[in-house]
Coordinates of C-alpha atoms and ligand atoms in Angstrom, one line a residue:
M1 CA -36.6 41.4 -23.7
K2 CA -35.8 37.5 -22.5
T3 CA -35.2 37.3 -18.8
Y4 CA -33.0 34.5 -17.1
H5 CA -33.4 33.9 -13.2
I6 CA -30.1 33.0 -11.4
A7 CA -29.1 32.1 -8.7
V8 CA -25.9 33.3 -7.2
I9 CA -24.3 31.4 -4.0
P10 CA -20.9 33.2 -3.7
G11 CA -20.0 30.8 -1.3
D12 CA -16.9 31.1 1.0
G13 CA -13.4 32.1 0.3
T14 CA -12.6 33.3 -2.6
G15 CA -15.8 32.7 -3.9
G16 CA -17.3 35.8 -3.6
E17 CA -14.4 37.5 -5.9
V18 CA -14.4 35.1 -8.4
V19 CA -19.0 35.4 -8.6
R20 CA -18.2 39.3 -9.1
E21 CA -16.3 39.2 -11.5
G22 CA -18.6 36.6 -13.3
L23 CA -21.8 38.5 -12.7
K24 CA -19.5 42.3 -14.3
V25 CA -19.3 40.1 -17.2
L26 CA -22.5 38.8 -17.6
D27 CA -24.0 42.5 -16.8
A28 CA -22.5 43.5 -19.8
I29 CA -23.0 40.8 -22.5
S30 CA -27.1 40.7 -21.0
S31 CA -26.9 44.5 -22.4
I32 CA -24.8 43.4 -26.0
H33 CA -26.7 40.6 -26.4
Q34 CA -30.5 42.5 -25.3
F35 CA -31.2 39.5 -22.9
K36 CA -32.1 40.8 -18.9
I37 CA -30.8 38.6 -15.7
D38 CA -32.8 38.9 -13.1
R39 CA -30.4 37.6 -10.1
Q40 CA -30.5 35.8 -6.2
T41 CA -27.4 35.9 -3.7
Y42 CA -27.9 33.2 -1.4
D43 CA -25.6 32.6 1.2
F44 CA -24.6 29.6 2.2
G45 CA -21.3 28.5 3.3
G46 CA -19.6 28.2 6.0
E47 CA -19.9 30.9 7.6
R48 CA -24.1 31.2 7.5
Y49 CA -22.3 26.9 8.7
L50 CA -20.3 28.3 12.2
K51 CA -23.6 31.6 12.4
T52 CA -26.5 29.7 12.2
G53 CA -25.6 25.5 12.3
E54 CA -28.2 25.6 8.9
V55 CA -26.7 24.4 5.8
L56 CA -28.5 24.2 3.3
P57 CA -32.8 24.0 4.2
D58 CA -35.3 22.3 1.7
S59 CA -36.9 24.8 0.9
A60 CA -34.2 26.5 -0.3
L61 CA -33.1 23.6 -2.3
Q62 CA -37.1 23.2 -3.7
E63 CA -36.7 27.0 -4.6
F64 CA -34.1 26.6 -6.5
R65 CA -36.3 24.6 -9.4
K66 CA -38.0 27.8 -10.3
Y67 CA -34.8 29.2 -11.4
H68 CA -32.7 28.8 -15.2
A69 CA -29.8 28.3 -13.5
I70 CA -27.5 28.3 -10.7
F71 CA -23.9 30.6 -10.7
L72 CA -21.5 28.7 -7.5
G73 CA -18.5 30.2 -6.9
A74 CA -16.4 27.7 -4.1
I75 CA -16.9 26.5 -1.1
G76 CA -14.8 24.7 2.0
H77 CA -14.0 27.4 5.1
P78 CA -11.4 26.3 7.2
D79 CA -12.4 26.5 10.2
V80 CA -15.7 23.4 9.5
K81 CA -14.6 19.7 9.3
P82 CA -14.1 18.6 5.7
G83 CA -17.3 17.4 4.5
I84 CA -20.2 18.5 6.1
L85 CA -20.4 21.2 3.4
E86 CA -19.4 19.2 0.3
K87 CA -22.0 16.8 1.6
G88 CA -24.9 19.3 2.6
L89 CA -24.5 21.5 0.4
L90 CA -22.6 21.0 -3.3
L91 CA -23.6 17.2 -3.4
R92 CA -26.8 18.2 -2.2
I93 CA -27.9 20.3 -4.9
R94 CA -26.5 17.3 -7.8
F95 CA -27.6 15.2 -6.7
G96 CA -31.2 17.0 -4.8
L97 CA -31.2 18.5 -8.4
E98 CA -30.3 15.7 -10.7
Q99 CA -27.6 17.2 -11.7
Y100 CA -26.4 13.7 -13.8
I101 CA -24.2 15.0 -15.7
N102 CA -20.6 17.3 -14.3
L103 CA -19.3 18.3 -18.1
R104 CA -15.7 19.4 -18.4
P105 CA -14.1 20.6 -20.5
V106 CA -10.4 21.0 -21.0
K107 CA -9.7 23.6 -24.1
L108 CA -5.9 25.0 -23.8
F109 CA -6.1 28.9 -24.8
P110 CA -3.3 31.0 -26.5
G111 CA -0.2 32.6 -24.3
V112 CA -1.3 30.5 -21.4
D113 CA 1.6 28.1 -20.4
C114 CA 1.4 24.5 -20.6
P115 CA 3.2 21.9 -18.3
L116 CA 3.0 19.6 -21.5
K117 CA 5.9 20.0 -23.7
N118 CA 5.8 20.7 -27.2
K119 CA 2.1 20.6 -27.0
G120 CA -0.3 23.8 -28.0
P121 CA -4.0 25.2 -27.7
Q122 CA -4.6 22.6 -31.2
D123 CA -3.7 20.1 -29.1
I124 CA -5.5 20.1 -25.9
D125 CA -9.3 20.8 -26.7
F126 CA -11.4 17.8 -24.9
V127 CA -14.3 17.6 -23.2
V128 CA -15.1 15.3 -19.8
V129 CA -18.2 14.1 -19.1
R130 CA -18.2 12.9 -16.1
E131 CA -21.4 10.7 -14.6
N132 CA -22.1 13.2 -11.2
N133 CA -25.1 11.4 -9.4
E134 CA -23.5 8.0 -8.4
G135 CA -21.0 5.8 -8.5
L136 CA -18.7 5.6 -5.2
Y137 CA -20.2 9.5 -4.3
V138 CA -23.6 7.7 -3.0
G139 CA -22.2 7.6 0.5
E140 CA -23.2 4.2 0.9
G141 CA -21.1 1.5 3.2
E142 CA -20.0 0.8 7.1
F143 CA -17.6 0.4 9.3
Q144 CA -17.4 -2.8 11.4
K145 CA -15.3 -4.0 14.2
K146 CA -14.6 0.0 14.1
G147 CA -11.8 1.0 16.3
T148 CA -10.3 -1.9 16.3
K149 CA -7.2 -3.6 14.9
D150 CA -10.0 -6.2 12.2
E151 CA -11.5 -2.6 11.4
V152 CA -13.2 -3.0 8.1
A153 CA -14.9 -0.1 5.9
I154 CA -16.9 -0.6 2.9
Q155 CA -17.6 2.2 0.3
V156 CA -20.1 0.9 -2.4
S157 CA -19.7 2.4 -5.7
R158 CA -23.9 2.4 -6.4
N159 CA -23.8 2.1 -10.8
T160 CA -27.7 2.0 -12.3
R161 CA -28.7 1.2 -15.4
R162 CA -30.6 4.3 -15.6
G163 CA -28.0 6.3 -14.0
V164 CA -25.5 4.4 -16.5
E165 CA -27.5 4.7 -19.9
R166 CA -28.8 8.0 -19.3
C167 CA -24.9 9.6 -18.7
V168 CA -23.6 7.4 -21.5
R169 CA -26.4 8.7 -23.9
F170 CA -25.2 12.1 -23.2
A171 CA -21.6 11.5 -23.9
Y172 CA -23.0 10.1 -27.1
E173 CA -25.3 13.3 -27.8
Y174 CA -22.8 15.3 -26.7
T175 CA -20.2 14.3 -28.9
K176 CA -22.4 14.6 -32.1
K177 CA -23.2 17.7 -31.3
R178 CA -19.7 18.8 -31.0
N179 CA -18.9 17.3 -33.7
R180 CA -14.9 18.1 -33.9
R181 CA -13.7 13.9 -34.5
N182 CA -16.9 12.5 -33.4
K183 CA -15.0 10.1 -30.8
L184 CA -15.6 9.0 -27.6
T185 CA -13.8 7.3 -24.7
L186 CA -14.9 5.5 -21.8
C187 CA -12.6 6.1 -19.6
G188 CA -13.2 3.7 -16.9
K189 CA -11.5 -0.2 -15.3
T190 CA -13.0 -3.0 -16.5
N191 CA -9.8 -5.4 -15.6
V192 CA -10.4 -5.0 -11.9
L193 CA -14.0 -3.2 -11.3
T194 CA -15.7 -6.4 -13.0
Y195 CA -19.3 -5.4 -12.1
A196 CA -18.8 -1.3 -12.1
F197 CA -17.4 -1.0 -15.8
D198 CA -18.7 -4.6 -17.0
L199 CA -22.3 -2.0 -16.9
W200 CA -20.9 1.1 -18.0
E201 CA -19.6 -1.5 -21.0
R202 CA -22.0 -2.8 -21.6
V203 CA -24.3 0.7 -22.2
F204 CA -20.9 2.2 -23.9
H205 CA -22.1 -0.2 -27.0
E206 CA -25.8 -1.1 -26.3
V207 CA -26.1 2.5 -27.0
G208 CA -23.4 3.3 -29.1
G209 CA -25.2 1.4 -31.8
E210 CA -27.5 4.1 -32.7
Y211 CA -24.7 6.1 -33.3
P212 CA -22.4 5.0 -36.5
G213 CA -20.7 7.9 -37.2
I214 CA -19.0 8.0 -33.2
T215 CA -16.4 6.1 -32.8
R216 CA -15.5 4.0 -30.4
D217 CA -12.8 4.1 -28.1
Y218 CA -12.4 2.8 -24.6
A219 CA -9.2 3.2 -22.0
H220 CA -8.0 1.9 -19.0
V221 CA -8.5 5.3 -16.3
D222 CA -4.9 4.9 -15.7
A223 CA -3.6 4.8 -18.8
I224 CA -6.2 8.1 -19.5
C225 CA -3.6 9.8 -17.1
M226 CA -1.1 8.5 -18.9
W227 CA -1.8 9.1 -22.0
M228 CA -3.5 13.2 -21.1
V229 CA 0.1 13.9 -20.1
K230 CA 2.0 11.9 -23.4
N231 CA -0.7 12.5 -26.2
P232 CA -3.9 14.5 -24.8
E233 CA -4.7 15.1 -28.8
W234 CA -6.3 11.8 -29.4
F235 CA -8.9 12.6 -26.9
D236 CA -12.7 14.7 -28.1
V237 CA -15.7 13.5 -25.6
I238 CA -14.2 11.5 -22.6
V239 CA -17.3 9.8 -20.1
T240 CA -16.4 8.0 -16.7
D241 CA -17.8 7.4 -13.3
N242 CA -17.5 10.2 -10.5
M243 CA -14.5 9.3 -8.8
F244 CA -12.8 8.7 -11.8
G245 CA -14.4 11.8 -13.5
D246 CA -13.4 14.0 -10.6
I247 CA -9.5 12.6 -10.5
I248 CA -8.9 12.9 -14.4
T249 CA -11.1 16.2 -14.5
D250 CA -8.1 17.9 -11.8
L251 CA -5.5 16.2 -14.2
G252 CA -6.9 17.8 -16.8
A253 CA -7.5 21.5 -15.1
M254 CA -3.1 21.6 -14.4
I255 CA -3.2 20.8 -19.0
Q256 CA -5.0 23.4 -19.5
G257 CA -3.4 26.0 -17.3
G258 CA -4.2 25.7 -13.8
M259 CA -7.5 26.0 -11.9
G260 CA -7.9 29.3 -12.3
I261 CA -9.4 28.9 -15.8
A262 CA -10.9 25.4 -15.3
A263 CA -14.6 25.5 -15.2
G264 CA -18.1 23.4 -15.0
G265 CA -21.6 23.1 -15.0
N266 CA -23.7 19.6 -13.5
L267 CA -26.6 19.5 -15.0
N268 CA -29.5 18.3 -15.4
P269 CA -31.1 18.8 -19.0
E270 CA -34.7 18.4 -17.3
G271 CA -34.3 20.8 -14.8
V272 CA -32.5 23.5 -13.4
S273 CA -28.2 23.8 -14.6
M274 CA -25.4 24.7 -11.7
F275 CA -22.1 26.0 -13.4
E276 CA -19.0 26.4 -10.8
P277 CA -15.0 26.9 -11.5
I278 CA -13.5 23.9 -10.8
G279 CA -11.5 25.4 -7.9
G280 CA -11.6 25.2 -4.5
S281 CA -12.3 28.3 -2.0
A282 CA -8.8 29.3 -1.4
P283 CA -9.0 31.0 2.0
K284 CA -4.9 31.7 1.4
Y285 CA -5.6 33.9 -1.0
T286 CA -9.3 35.5 0.3
G287 CA -9.7 39.2 -0.1
K288 CA -6.6 39.9 -1.4
G289 CA -7.6 40.1 -5.5
V290 CA -5.5 38.2 -5.8
I291 CA -7.6 35.2 -7.7
N292 CA -7.6 34.8 -11.7
P293 CA -11.8 34.9 -11.5
L294 CA -11.4 33.3 -15.5
A295 CA -12.6 30.1 -14.4
A296 CA -15.6 32.1 -12.7
I297 CA -16.4 33.5 -16.5
S298 CA -16.0 30.6 -18.1
A299 CA -18.2 29.1 -15.9
V300 CA -20.6 32.2 -16.8
Q301 CA -19.9 30.6 -20.2
M302 CA -21.2 27.5 -19.9
M303 CA -23.8 28.8 -18.3
L304 CA -25.5 30.9 -21.1
D305 CA -24.7 28.3 -24.0
Y306 CA -26.5 26.2 -21.1
L307 CA -28.7 27.9 -21.9
G308 CA -29.2 29.0 -25.2
E309 CA -27.1 32.0 -25.7
S310 CA -24.4 30.5 -27.5
Q311 CA -23.3 33.8 -28.8
A312 CA -22.9 35.2 -26.4
A313 CA -21.2 32.6 -24.9
L314 CA -18.9 32.5 -27.8
Q315 CA -18.4 36.5 -27.6
I316 CA -17.1 35.6 -24.1
E317 CA -15.1 33.0 -25.2
E318 CA -12.9 35.1 -27.9
S319 CA -12.0 37.4 -24.9
I320 CA -10.9 35.0 -22.6
K321 CA -8.8 34.0 -25.6
W322 CA -7.7 37.2 -26.3
V323 CA -7.5 38.1 -22.8
T324 CA -4.8 34.7 -21.7
A325 CA -2.5 35.4 -24.5
T326 CA -2.1 38.9 -24.9
Q327 CA -2.7 40.7 -21.6
L328 CA -2.3 37.7 -18.5
K329 CA 1.8 37.1 -17.1
S330 CA 0.1 33.6 -15.7
L331 CA -3.0 32.6 -15.0
A332 CA -1.9 31.5 -11.2
A333 CA -2.8 34.1 -9.0
G334 CA -0.8 36.8 -7.2
K335 CA 1.7 36.3 -10.7
M336 CA -1.3 37.7 -13.5
G337 CA 0.1 41.2 -13.4
F338 CA -3.4 42.2 -12.6
S339 CA -5.9 42.2 -9.7
T340 CA -9.3 40.3 -9.9
S341 CA -11.1 42.9 -10.3
E342 CA -8.7 44.0 -13.4
V343 CA -9.2 40.4 -15.0
G344 CA -13.0 41.1 -15.0
D345 CA -12.9 44.5 -16.4
L346 CA -10.6 42.9 -19.2
V347 CA -12.7 40.4 -20.4
V348 CA -15.2 43.0 -20.5
K349 CA -13.4 45.6 -22.9
G350 CA -12.0 42.3 -25.2
L351 CA -16.0 41.2 -25.9
D352 CA -15.2 45.0 -28.1
Q353 CA -14.0 42.8 -30.7
K354 CA -12.9 45.7 -32.6
V355 CA -10.7 46.1 -29.1
R356 CA -8.9 42.2 -29.7
V357 CA -7.8 43.1 -33.2
Ligands
IPM401 C1 -15.4 18.5 -7.6 C2 -14.8 18.7 -6.2 C3 -15.9 18.0 -5.2 C4 -15.6 16.6 -5.8 C5 -15.9 18.0 -3.9 C6 -15.0 19.5 -3.4 C7 -16.7 17.2 -3.6 O1 -13.3 18.2 -6.1 O2 -16.0 19.3 -8.8 O3 -15.0 18.2 -8.3 O4 -15.2 15.7 -5.9 O5 -17.2 16.7 -7.4
MN402 MN1 -13.2 17.6 -7.6

C-alpha cells in the first residue's frame, strides 16, 4: 500500500483544532482510497518559543526534507512580539525549503454567502500564483539615522531573473493544466515599480511565447483589486510577486466566503511542499470549538491533489461543497450552526456520494 509521510505542525491558537479536523478527513479518505498516511507531529509555535526560546532548530528544517508534505495549522501568539514566529517559522520554512510558489485558489462554493452583489460560484473561480521566496519578503534593508528626525527606513524588493522565471513558468504550466479559460494575468505595478515589474513583464512575455494557447493579460495591482470586486469572472489565473500576492489573496479570501474556507499551498515542485489554511491563529476563538475547519480541510484536499491523489482530492471537494450548500448556516466562527468537530464529521459523512443526493 502506498504510504505518504506527512509532517504536521498544528502551531498556535485554533491551529490545533482545525488541524485535527483536517486529519480526520485525511484518515477517512485514505481508507477509502487505499493509501496510508504516516504522520509526525511537531510542536513548533508560540508556546514552545515562550518555554524554550527556540522557534525552529536547523535540524527540524533538515528533517522536514524527508517528508512527502507538511500540513500547517496556524502560527501567531498574543504573547510573542509580531514578526518572531512569522519570520522564524513560517517564512523560514517557505524560504528554507525553497517553496517558491504560493498557490491560492479563490473559489466560491455553493451556499456560501458572498459579499459581492449578484455574483455566484460561476463567477468566482480563479487561482493566484504568488511568488513565495523573493520580493519585499527577503528582509533586506536598513535604517539610516534611526531615531532622529532625519530617519530613513529602506526595505528592498529583490527580484531575480531565476526566481521570477520559475514562478512565471509555473503559472503558465498551471494555467495550461487547469485548462479552463486559458488566460494568465500578470498583476504588477509597471507604472511605478519600474525595475521590479519591468523584469516581471519581460519574463512574462518571453516565457509566454512558449505558450501560444494561453492568453496573456496584464493589470496593475490597484486595478486588480477593483476588478476582483467588480468583475471576478474575468480571472482565470493571476501571477504576481510576494507582497501583492499576499494582499490580493486576502481580498480573494473575502470574496470566496472568508478565512474560514481559504487555503493555500507553499510549493516546491522539486522538493517538499507545505499546505495551510491561510487565516491566522484566531486567539479569541481558541479552545471554544467554534472555528471553521473547512480551510484546513481544503488544505488537505490541495495536499492530496498535489501528491497525485486527485480522485481523493476531488471527493473531499465534493463533500465540502455539499456541506456549504446544504448544512452550514454560515462560514463564520461561532455561526456555523455546528461545532468545529461536527463540521469535520459532516465532511467525512459527505465523502459518501449516497449521502450527498
Ligand atoms: C500569509 C500570511 C503571512 C505572509 C504572514 C503571517 C507572514 O499573511 O500567509 O499570507 O505575509 O505571507
Ligand atoms: Mn497574508
